[in-house]
PDB file of C-alpha atoms in Angstrom:
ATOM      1  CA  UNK E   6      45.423  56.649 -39.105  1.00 58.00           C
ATOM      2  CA  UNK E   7      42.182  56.477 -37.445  1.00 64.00           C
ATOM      3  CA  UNK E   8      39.461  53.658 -37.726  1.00 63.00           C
ATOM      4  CA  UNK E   9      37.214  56.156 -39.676  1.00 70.00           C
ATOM      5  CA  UNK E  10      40.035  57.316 -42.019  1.00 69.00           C
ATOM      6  CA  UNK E  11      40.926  53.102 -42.368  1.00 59.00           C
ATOM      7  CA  UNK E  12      37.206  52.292 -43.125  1.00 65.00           C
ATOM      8  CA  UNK E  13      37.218  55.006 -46.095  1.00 70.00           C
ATOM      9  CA  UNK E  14      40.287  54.713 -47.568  1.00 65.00           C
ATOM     10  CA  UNK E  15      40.119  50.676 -47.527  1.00 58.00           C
ATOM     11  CA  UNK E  16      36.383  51.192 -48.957  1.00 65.00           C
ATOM     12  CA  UNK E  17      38.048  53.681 -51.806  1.00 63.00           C
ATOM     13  CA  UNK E  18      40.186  50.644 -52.594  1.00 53.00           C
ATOM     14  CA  UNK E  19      38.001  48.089 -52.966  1.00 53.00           C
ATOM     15  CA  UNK E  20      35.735  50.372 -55.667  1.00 57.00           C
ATOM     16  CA  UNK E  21      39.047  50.293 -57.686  1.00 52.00           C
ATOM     17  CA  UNK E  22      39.170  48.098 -60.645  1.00 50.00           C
ATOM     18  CA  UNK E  23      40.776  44.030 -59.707  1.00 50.00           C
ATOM     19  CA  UNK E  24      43.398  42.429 -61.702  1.00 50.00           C
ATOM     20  CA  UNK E  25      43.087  38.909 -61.202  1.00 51.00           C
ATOM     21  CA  UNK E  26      45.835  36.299 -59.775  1.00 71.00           C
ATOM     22  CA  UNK E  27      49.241  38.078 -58.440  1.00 90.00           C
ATOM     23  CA  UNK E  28      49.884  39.245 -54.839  1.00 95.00           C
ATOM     24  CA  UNK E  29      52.885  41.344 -56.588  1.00 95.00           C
ATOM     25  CA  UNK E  30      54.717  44.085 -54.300  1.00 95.00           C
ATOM     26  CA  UNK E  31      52.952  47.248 -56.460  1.00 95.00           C
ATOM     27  CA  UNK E  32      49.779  45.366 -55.282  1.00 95.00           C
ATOM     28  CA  UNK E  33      50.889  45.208 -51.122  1.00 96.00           C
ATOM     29  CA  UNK E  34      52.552  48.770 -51.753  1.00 95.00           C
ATOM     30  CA  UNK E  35      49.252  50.497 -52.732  1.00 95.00           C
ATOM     31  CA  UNK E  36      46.859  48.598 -50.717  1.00 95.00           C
ATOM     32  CA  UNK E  37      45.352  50.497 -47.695  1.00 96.00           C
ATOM     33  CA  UNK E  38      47.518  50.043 -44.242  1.00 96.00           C
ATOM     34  CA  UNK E  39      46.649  51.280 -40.726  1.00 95.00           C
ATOM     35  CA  UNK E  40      45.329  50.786 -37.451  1.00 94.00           C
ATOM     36  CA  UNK E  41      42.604  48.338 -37.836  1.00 89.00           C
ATOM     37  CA  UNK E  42      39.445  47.858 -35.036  1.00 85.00           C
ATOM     38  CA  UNK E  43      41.905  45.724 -33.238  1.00 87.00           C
ATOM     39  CA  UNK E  44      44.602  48.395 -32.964  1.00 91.00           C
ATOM     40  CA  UNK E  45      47.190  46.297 -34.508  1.00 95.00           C
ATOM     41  CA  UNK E  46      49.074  47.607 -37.739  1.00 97.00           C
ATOM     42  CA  UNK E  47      47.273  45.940 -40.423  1.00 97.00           C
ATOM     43  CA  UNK E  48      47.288  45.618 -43.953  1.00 97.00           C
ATOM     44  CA  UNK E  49      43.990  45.070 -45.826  1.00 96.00           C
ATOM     45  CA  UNK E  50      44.592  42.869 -49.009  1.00 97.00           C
ATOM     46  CA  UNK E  51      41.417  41.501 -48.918  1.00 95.00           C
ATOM     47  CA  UNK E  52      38.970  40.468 -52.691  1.00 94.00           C
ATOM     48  CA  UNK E  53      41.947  40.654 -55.118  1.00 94.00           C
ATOM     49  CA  UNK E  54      41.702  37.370 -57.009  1.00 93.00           C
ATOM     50  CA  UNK E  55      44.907  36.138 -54.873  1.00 95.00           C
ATOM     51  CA  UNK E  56      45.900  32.742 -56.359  1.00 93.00           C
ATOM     52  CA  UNK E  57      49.065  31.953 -54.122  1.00 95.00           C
ATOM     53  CA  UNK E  58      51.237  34.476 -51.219  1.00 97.00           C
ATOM     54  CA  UNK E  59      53.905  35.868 -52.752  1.00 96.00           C
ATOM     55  CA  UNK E  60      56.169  38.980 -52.554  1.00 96.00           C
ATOM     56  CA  UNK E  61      55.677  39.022 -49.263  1.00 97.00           C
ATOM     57  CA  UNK E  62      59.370  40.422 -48.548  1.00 96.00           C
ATOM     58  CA  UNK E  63      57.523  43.677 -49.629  1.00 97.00           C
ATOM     59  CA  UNK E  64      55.711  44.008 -46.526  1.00 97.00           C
ATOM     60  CA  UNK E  65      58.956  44.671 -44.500  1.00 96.00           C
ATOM     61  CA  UNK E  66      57.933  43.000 -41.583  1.00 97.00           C
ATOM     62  CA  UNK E  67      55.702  46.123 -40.835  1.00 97.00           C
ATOM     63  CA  UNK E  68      52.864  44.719 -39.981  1.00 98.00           C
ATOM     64  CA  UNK E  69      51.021  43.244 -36.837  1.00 98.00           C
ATOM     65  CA  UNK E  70      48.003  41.186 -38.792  1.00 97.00           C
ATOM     66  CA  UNK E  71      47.249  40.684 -42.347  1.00 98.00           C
ATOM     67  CA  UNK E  72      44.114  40.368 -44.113  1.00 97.00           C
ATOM     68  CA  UNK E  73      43.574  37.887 -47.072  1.00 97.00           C
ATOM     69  CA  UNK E  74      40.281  37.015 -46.604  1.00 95.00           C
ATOM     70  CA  UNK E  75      38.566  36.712 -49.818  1.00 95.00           C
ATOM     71  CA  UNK E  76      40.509  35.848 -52.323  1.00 95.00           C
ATOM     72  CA  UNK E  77      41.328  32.403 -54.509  1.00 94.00           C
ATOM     73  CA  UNK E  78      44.876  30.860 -52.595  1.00 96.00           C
ATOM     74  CA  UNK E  79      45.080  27.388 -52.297  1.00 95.00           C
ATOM     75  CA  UNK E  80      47.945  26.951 -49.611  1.00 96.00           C
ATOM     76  CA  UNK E  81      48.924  28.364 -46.648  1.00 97.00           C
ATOM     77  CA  UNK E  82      52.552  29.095 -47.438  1.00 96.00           C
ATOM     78  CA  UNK E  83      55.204  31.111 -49.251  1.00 96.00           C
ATOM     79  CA  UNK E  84      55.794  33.876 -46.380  1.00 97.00           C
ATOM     80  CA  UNK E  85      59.403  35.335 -45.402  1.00 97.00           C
ATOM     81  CA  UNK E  86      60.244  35.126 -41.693  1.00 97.00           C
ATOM     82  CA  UNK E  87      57.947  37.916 -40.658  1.00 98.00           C
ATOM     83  CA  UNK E  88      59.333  37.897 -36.860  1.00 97.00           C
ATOM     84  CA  UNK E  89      56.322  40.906 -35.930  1.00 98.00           C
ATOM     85  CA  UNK E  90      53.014  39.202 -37.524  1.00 98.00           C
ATOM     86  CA  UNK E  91      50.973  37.691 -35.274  1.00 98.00           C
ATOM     87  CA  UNK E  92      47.308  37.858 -36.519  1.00 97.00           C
ATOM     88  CA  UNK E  93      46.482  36.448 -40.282  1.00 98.00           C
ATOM     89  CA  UNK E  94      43.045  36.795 -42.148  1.00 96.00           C
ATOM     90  CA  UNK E  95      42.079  33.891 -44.799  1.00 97.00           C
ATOM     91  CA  UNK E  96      38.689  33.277 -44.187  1.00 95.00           C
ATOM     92  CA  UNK E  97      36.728  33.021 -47.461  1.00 96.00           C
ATOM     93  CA  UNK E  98      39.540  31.378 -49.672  1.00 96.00           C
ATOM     94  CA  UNK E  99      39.994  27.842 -51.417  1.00 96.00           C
ATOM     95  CA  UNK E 100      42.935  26.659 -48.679  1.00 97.00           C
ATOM     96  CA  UNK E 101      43.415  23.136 -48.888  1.00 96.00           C
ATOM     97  CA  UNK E 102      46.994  22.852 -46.697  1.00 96.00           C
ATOM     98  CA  UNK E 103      48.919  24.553 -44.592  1.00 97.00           C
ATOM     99  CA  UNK E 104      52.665  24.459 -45.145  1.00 96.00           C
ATOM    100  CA  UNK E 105      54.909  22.639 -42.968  1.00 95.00           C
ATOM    101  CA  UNK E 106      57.563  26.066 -42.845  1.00 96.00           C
ATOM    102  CA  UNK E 107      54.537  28.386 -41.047  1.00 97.00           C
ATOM    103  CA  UNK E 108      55.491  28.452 -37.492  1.00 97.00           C
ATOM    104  CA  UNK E 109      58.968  29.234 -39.146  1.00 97.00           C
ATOM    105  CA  UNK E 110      58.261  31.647 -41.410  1.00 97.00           C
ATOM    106  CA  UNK E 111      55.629  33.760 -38.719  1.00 98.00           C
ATOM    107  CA  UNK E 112      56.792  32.386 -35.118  1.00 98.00           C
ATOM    108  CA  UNK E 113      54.585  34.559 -33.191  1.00 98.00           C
ATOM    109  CA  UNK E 114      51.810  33.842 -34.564  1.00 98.00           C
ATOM    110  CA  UNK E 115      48.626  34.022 -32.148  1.00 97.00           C
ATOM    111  CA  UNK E 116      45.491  33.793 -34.319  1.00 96.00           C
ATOM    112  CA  UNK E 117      44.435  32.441 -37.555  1.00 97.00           C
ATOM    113  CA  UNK E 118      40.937  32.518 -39.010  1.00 97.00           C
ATOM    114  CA  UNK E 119      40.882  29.856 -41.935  1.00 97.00           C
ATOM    115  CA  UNK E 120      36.930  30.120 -42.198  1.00 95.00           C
ATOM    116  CA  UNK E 121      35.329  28.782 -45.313  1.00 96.00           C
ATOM    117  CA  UNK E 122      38.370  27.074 -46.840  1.00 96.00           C
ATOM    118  CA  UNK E 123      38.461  23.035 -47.444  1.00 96.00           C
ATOM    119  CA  UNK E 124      40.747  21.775 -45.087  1.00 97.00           C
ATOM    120  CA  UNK E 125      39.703  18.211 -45.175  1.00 95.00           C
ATOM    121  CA  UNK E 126      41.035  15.758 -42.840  1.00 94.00           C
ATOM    122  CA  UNK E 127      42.691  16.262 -39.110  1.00 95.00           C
ATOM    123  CA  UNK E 128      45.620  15.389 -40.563  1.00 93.00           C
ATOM    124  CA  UNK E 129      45.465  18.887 -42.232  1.00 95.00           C
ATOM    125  CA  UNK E 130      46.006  20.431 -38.993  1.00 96.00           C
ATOM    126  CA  UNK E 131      49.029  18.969 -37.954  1.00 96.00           C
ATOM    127  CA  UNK E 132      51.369  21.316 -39.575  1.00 96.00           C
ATOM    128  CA  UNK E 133      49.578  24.060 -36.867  1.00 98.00           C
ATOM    129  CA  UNK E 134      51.155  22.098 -34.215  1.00 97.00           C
ATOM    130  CA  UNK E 135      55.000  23.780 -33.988  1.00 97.00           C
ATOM    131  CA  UNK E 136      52.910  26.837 -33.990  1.00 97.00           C
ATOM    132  CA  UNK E 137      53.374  27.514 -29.913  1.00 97.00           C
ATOM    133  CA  UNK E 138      52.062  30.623 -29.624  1.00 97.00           C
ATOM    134  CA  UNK E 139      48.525  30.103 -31.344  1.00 98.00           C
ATOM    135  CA  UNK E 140      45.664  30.772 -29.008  1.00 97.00           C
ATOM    136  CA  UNK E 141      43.082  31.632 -31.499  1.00 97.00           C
ATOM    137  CA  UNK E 142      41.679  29.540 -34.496  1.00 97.00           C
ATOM    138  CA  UNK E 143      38.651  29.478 -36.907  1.00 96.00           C
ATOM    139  CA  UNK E 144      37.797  26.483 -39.051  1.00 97.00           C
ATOM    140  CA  UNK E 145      34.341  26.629 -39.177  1.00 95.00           C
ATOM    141  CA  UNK E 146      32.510  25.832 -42.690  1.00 95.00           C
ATOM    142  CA  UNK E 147      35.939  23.510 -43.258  1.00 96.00           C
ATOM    143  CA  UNK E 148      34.938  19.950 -44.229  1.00 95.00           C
ATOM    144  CA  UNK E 149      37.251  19.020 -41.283  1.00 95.00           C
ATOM    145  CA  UNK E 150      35.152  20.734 -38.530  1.00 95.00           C
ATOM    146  CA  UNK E 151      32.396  18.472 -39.553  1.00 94.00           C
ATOM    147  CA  UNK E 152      34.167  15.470 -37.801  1.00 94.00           C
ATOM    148  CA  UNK E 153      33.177  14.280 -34.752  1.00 93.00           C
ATOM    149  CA  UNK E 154      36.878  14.351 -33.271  1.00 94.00           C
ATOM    150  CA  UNK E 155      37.505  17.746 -34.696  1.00 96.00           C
ATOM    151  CA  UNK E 156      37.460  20.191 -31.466  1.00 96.00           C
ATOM    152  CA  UNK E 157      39.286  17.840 -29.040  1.00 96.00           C
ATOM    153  CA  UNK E 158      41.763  16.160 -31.409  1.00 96.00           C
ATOM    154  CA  UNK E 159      42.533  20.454 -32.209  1.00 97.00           C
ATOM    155  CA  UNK E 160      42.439  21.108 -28.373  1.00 97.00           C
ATOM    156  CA  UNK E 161      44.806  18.481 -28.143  1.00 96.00           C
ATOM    157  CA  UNK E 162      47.433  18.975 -30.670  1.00 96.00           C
ATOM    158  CA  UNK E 163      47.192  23.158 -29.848  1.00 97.00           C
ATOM    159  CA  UNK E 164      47.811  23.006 -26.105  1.00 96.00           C
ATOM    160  CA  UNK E 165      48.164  26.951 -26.361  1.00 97.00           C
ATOM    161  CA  UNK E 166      44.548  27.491 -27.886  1.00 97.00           C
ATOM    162  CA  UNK E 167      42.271  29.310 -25.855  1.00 96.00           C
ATOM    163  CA  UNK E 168      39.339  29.866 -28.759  1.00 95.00           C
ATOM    164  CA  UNK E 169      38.535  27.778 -31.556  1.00 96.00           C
ATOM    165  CA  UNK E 170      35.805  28.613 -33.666  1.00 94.00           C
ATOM    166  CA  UNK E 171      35.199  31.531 -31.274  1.00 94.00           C
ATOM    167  CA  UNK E 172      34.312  29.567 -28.637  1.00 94.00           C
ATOM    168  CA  UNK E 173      36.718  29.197 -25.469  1.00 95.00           C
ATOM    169  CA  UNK E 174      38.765  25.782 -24.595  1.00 96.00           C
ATOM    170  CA  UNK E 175      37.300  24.568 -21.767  1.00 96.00           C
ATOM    171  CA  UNK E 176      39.415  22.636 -18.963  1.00 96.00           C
ATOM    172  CA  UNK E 177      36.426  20.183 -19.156  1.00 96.00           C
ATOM    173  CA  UNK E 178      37.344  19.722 -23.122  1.00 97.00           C
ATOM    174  CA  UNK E 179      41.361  19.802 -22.319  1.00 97.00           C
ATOM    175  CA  UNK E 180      40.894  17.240 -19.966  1.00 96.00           C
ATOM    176  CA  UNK E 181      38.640  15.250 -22.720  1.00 96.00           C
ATOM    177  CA  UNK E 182      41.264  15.858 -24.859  1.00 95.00           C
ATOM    178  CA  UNK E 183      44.025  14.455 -23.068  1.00 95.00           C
ATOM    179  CA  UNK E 184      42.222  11.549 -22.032  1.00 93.00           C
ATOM    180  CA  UNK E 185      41.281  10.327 -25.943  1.00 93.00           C
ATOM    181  CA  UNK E 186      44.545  11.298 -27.493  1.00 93.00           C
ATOM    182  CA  UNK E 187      47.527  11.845 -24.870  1.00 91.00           C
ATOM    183  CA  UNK E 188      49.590   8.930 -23.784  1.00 81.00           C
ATOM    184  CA  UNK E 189      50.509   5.654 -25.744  1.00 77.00           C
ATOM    185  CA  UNK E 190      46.736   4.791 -26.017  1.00 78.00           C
ATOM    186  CA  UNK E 191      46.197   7.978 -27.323  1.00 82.00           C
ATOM    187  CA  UNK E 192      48.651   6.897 -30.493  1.00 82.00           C
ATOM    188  CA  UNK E 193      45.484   4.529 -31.749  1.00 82.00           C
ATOM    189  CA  UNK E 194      42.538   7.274 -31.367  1.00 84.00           C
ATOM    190  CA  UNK E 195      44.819   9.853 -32.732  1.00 85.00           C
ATOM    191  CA  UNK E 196      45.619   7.870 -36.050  1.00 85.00           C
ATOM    192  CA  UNK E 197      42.142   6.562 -36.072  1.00 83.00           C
ATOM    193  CA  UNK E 198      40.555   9.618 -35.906  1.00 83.00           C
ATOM    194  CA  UNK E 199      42.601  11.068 -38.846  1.00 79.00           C
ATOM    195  CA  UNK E 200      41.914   7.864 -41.097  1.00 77.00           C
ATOM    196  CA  UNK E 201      40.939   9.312 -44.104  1.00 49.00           C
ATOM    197  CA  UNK E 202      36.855   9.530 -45.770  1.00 60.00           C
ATOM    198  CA  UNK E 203      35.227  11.496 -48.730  1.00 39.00           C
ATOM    199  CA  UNK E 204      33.656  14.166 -48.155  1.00 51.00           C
ATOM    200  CA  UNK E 205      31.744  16.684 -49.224  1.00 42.00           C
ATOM    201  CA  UNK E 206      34.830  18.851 -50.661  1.00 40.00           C
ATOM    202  CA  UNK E 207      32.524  21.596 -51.508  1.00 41.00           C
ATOM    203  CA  UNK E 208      31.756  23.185 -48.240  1.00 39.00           C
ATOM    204  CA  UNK E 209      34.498  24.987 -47.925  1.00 42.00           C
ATOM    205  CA  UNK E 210      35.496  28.296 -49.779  1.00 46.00           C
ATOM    206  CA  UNK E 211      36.228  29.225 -53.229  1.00 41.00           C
ATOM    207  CA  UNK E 212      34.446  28.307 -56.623  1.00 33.00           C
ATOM    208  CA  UNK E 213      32.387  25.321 -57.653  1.00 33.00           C
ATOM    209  CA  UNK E 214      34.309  22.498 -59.089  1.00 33.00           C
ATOM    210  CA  UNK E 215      33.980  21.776 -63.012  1.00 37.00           C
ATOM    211  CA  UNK E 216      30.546  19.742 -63.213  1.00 35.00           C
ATOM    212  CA  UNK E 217      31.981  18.730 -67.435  1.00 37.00           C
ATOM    213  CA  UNK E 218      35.423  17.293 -65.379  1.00 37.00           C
ATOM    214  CA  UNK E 219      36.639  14.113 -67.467  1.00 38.00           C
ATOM    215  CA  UNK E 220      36.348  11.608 -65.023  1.00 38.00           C
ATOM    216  CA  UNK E 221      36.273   7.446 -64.759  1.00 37.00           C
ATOM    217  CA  UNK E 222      34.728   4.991 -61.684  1.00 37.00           C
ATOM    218  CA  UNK E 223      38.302   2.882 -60.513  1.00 37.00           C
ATOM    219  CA  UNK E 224      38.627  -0.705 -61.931  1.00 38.00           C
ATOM    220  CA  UNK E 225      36.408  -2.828 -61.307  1.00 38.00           C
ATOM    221  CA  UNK E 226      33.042  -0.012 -60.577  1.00 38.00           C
ATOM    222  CA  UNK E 227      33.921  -0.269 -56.765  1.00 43.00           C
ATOM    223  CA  UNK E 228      34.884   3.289 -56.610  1.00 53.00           C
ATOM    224  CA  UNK E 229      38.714   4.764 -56.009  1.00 57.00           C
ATOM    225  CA  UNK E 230      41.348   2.304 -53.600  1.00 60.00           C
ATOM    226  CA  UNK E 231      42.379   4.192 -50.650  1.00 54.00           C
ATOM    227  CA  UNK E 232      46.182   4.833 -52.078  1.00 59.00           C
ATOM    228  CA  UNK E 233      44.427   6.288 -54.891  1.00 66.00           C
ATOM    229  CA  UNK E 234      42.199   8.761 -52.900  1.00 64.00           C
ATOM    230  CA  UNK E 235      45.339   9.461 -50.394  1.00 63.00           C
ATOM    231  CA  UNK E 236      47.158  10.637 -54.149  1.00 71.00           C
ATOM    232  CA  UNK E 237      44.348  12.539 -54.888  1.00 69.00           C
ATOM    233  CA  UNK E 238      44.123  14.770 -52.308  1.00 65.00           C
ATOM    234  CA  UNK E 239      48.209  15.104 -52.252  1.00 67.00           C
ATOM    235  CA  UNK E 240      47.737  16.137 -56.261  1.00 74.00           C
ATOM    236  CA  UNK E 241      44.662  18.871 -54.991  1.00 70.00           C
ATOM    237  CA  UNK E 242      47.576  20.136 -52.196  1.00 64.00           C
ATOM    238  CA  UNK E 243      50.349  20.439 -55.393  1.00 69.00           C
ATOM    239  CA  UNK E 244      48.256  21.278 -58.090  1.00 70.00           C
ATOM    240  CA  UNK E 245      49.723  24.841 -59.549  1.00 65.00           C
ATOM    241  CA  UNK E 246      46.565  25.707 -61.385  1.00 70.00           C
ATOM    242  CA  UNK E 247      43.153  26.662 -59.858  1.00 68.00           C
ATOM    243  CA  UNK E 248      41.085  24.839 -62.753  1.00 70.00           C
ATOM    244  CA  UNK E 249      43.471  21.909 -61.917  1.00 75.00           C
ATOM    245  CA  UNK E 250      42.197  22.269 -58.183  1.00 72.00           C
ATOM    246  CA  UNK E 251      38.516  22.163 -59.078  1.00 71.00           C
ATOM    247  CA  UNK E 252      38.818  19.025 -61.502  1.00 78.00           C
ATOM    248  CA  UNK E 253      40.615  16.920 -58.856  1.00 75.00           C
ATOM    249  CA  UNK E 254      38.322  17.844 -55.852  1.00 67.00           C
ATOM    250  CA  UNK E 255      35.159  16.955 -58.754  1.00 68.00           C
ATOM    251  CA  UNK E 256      36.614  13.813 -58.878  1.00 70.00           C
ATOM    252  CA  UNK E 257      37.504  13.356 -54.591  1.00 63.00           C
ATOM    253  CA  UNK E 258      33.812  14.700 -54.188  1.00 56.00           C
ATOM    254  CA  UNK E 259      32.467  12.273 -56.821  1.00 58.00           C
ATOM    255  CA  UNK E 260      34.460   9.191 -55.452  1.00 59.00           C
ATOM    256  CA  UNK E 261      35.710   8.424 -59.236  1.00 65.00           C
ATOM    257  CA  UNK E 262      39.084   8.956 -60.683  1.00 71.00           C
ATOM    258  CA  UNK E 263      39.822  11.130 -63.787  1.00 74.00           C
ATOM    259  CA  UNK E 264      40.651   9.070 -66.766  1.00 70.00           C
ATOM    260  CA  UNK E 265      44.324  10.565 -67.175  1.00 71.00           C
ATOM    261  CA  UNK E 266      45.196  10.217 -63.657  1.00 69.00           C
ATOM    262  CA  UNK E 267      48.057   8.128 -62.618  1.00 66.00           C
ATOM    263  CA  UNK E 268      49.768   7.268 -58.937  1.00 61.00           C
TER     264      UNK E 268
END
């Protein structure tokens, strides 16, 4: 298929009418599939109200780079091994967590584009780290990009990377990298620099959180303990419902605690 013949068919697609929620195997049978600008094998399953990746086994393993950009999923997981992917789109999503089972489940991945999700803390990229072969990465308009340690502690922990938020590693930043995080006094900056602080959980992708959220200021009016802001953003990462999502990052945003929540 050529680029012109992608381009219309995947433009014929997206006029057609969107159920909302499942990535079901009718859906990733019927959705357009080609050569894409890149010349990889791609298929284009991009603005379909996508909730979480699933059915994935329907693919095949038949494709070099996958496009999700655009829809509603919350974590980066559920794939089969897929041994031949190697390029996945998610910009423009509400991803909150990447799953531990990713360099597992696509081990040759080379470049992920995460823009506009809400990946929060550094801490958040760590899972990234068994993926070897990863030499390009976009988390810009992530809360996490915001801090200051961002781009070296990800330079640092991706020793493949060779663009991050389309600009190229320098040896200038490796070597700034290695000199803040590598070694034993590295231990200290690199847990330091991942301590956690609210945010502003709203600059990443997705819709606005529930402004009518029940919520309650912690005992005592001084605002949520640490453990309890730690559980909160665990409950965000495991919450099965995307009106569960938005209520818990309302609350994380707002530094209070909802009224029914318990550690």
């Amino acid at each position: 298929m050529s680029e012109e013949q992608w381009t219309r068919e995947r433009e014929a697609f997206l006029s057609l009418p969107r159920l909302a929620g499942r990535l079901t195997a009718e859906l990733i049978l019927r959705s357009p599939q080609g050569l894409d600008p890149c010349q990889d094998y791609a298929i284009d399953l991009r603005a379909n109200k996508i909730a979480a990746i699933e059915n994935m086994g329907a693919t095949q393993n038949q494709f070099d780079a996958i496009d999700l950009s655009d829809n509603e999923i919350v974590k980066l997981e559920g794939f089969p091994p897929l041994s031949r992917l190697h390029t996945l789109y998610l910009s423009n999503n509400r991803i909150a967590r990447v799953g531990v089972d990713l360099s597992q489940q696509i081990p040759m991945l080379k470049a992920l584009y995460l823009t506009n999700n809400r990946l929060k803390n550094l801490a958040d990229l760590d899972p990234l780290k068994s993926c070897k072969r990863l030499t390009h990465l976009s988390l810009l308009g992530n809360p996490v990009s915001k801090n200051p340690d961002y781009r070296l502690y990800a330079v640092y922990s991706l020793p493949a990377l060779k663009v991050l938020d389309f600009r190229k590693v320098k040896l200038a930043e490796r070597e700034a990298a290695e000199k803040k995080f590598g070694g034993k006094d590295g231990l200290k900056a690199r847990e330091a620099a991942k301590t956690f602080e609210v945010g502003d959980v709203g600059a990443g992708g997705g819709a606005n959180a529930d402004p009518g959220a029940d919520e309650s200021a912690a005992p005592g009016g001084s605002g949520p303990t640490p453990q309890q802001l730690l559980a909160l953003q665990a409950a965000i990462a495991n919450a099965e419902t995307l009106e569960e999502v938005a209520r818990l990052e309302n609350a994380l945003s707002n530094g209070v605690m909802p009224s029914d929540f318990q550690i």
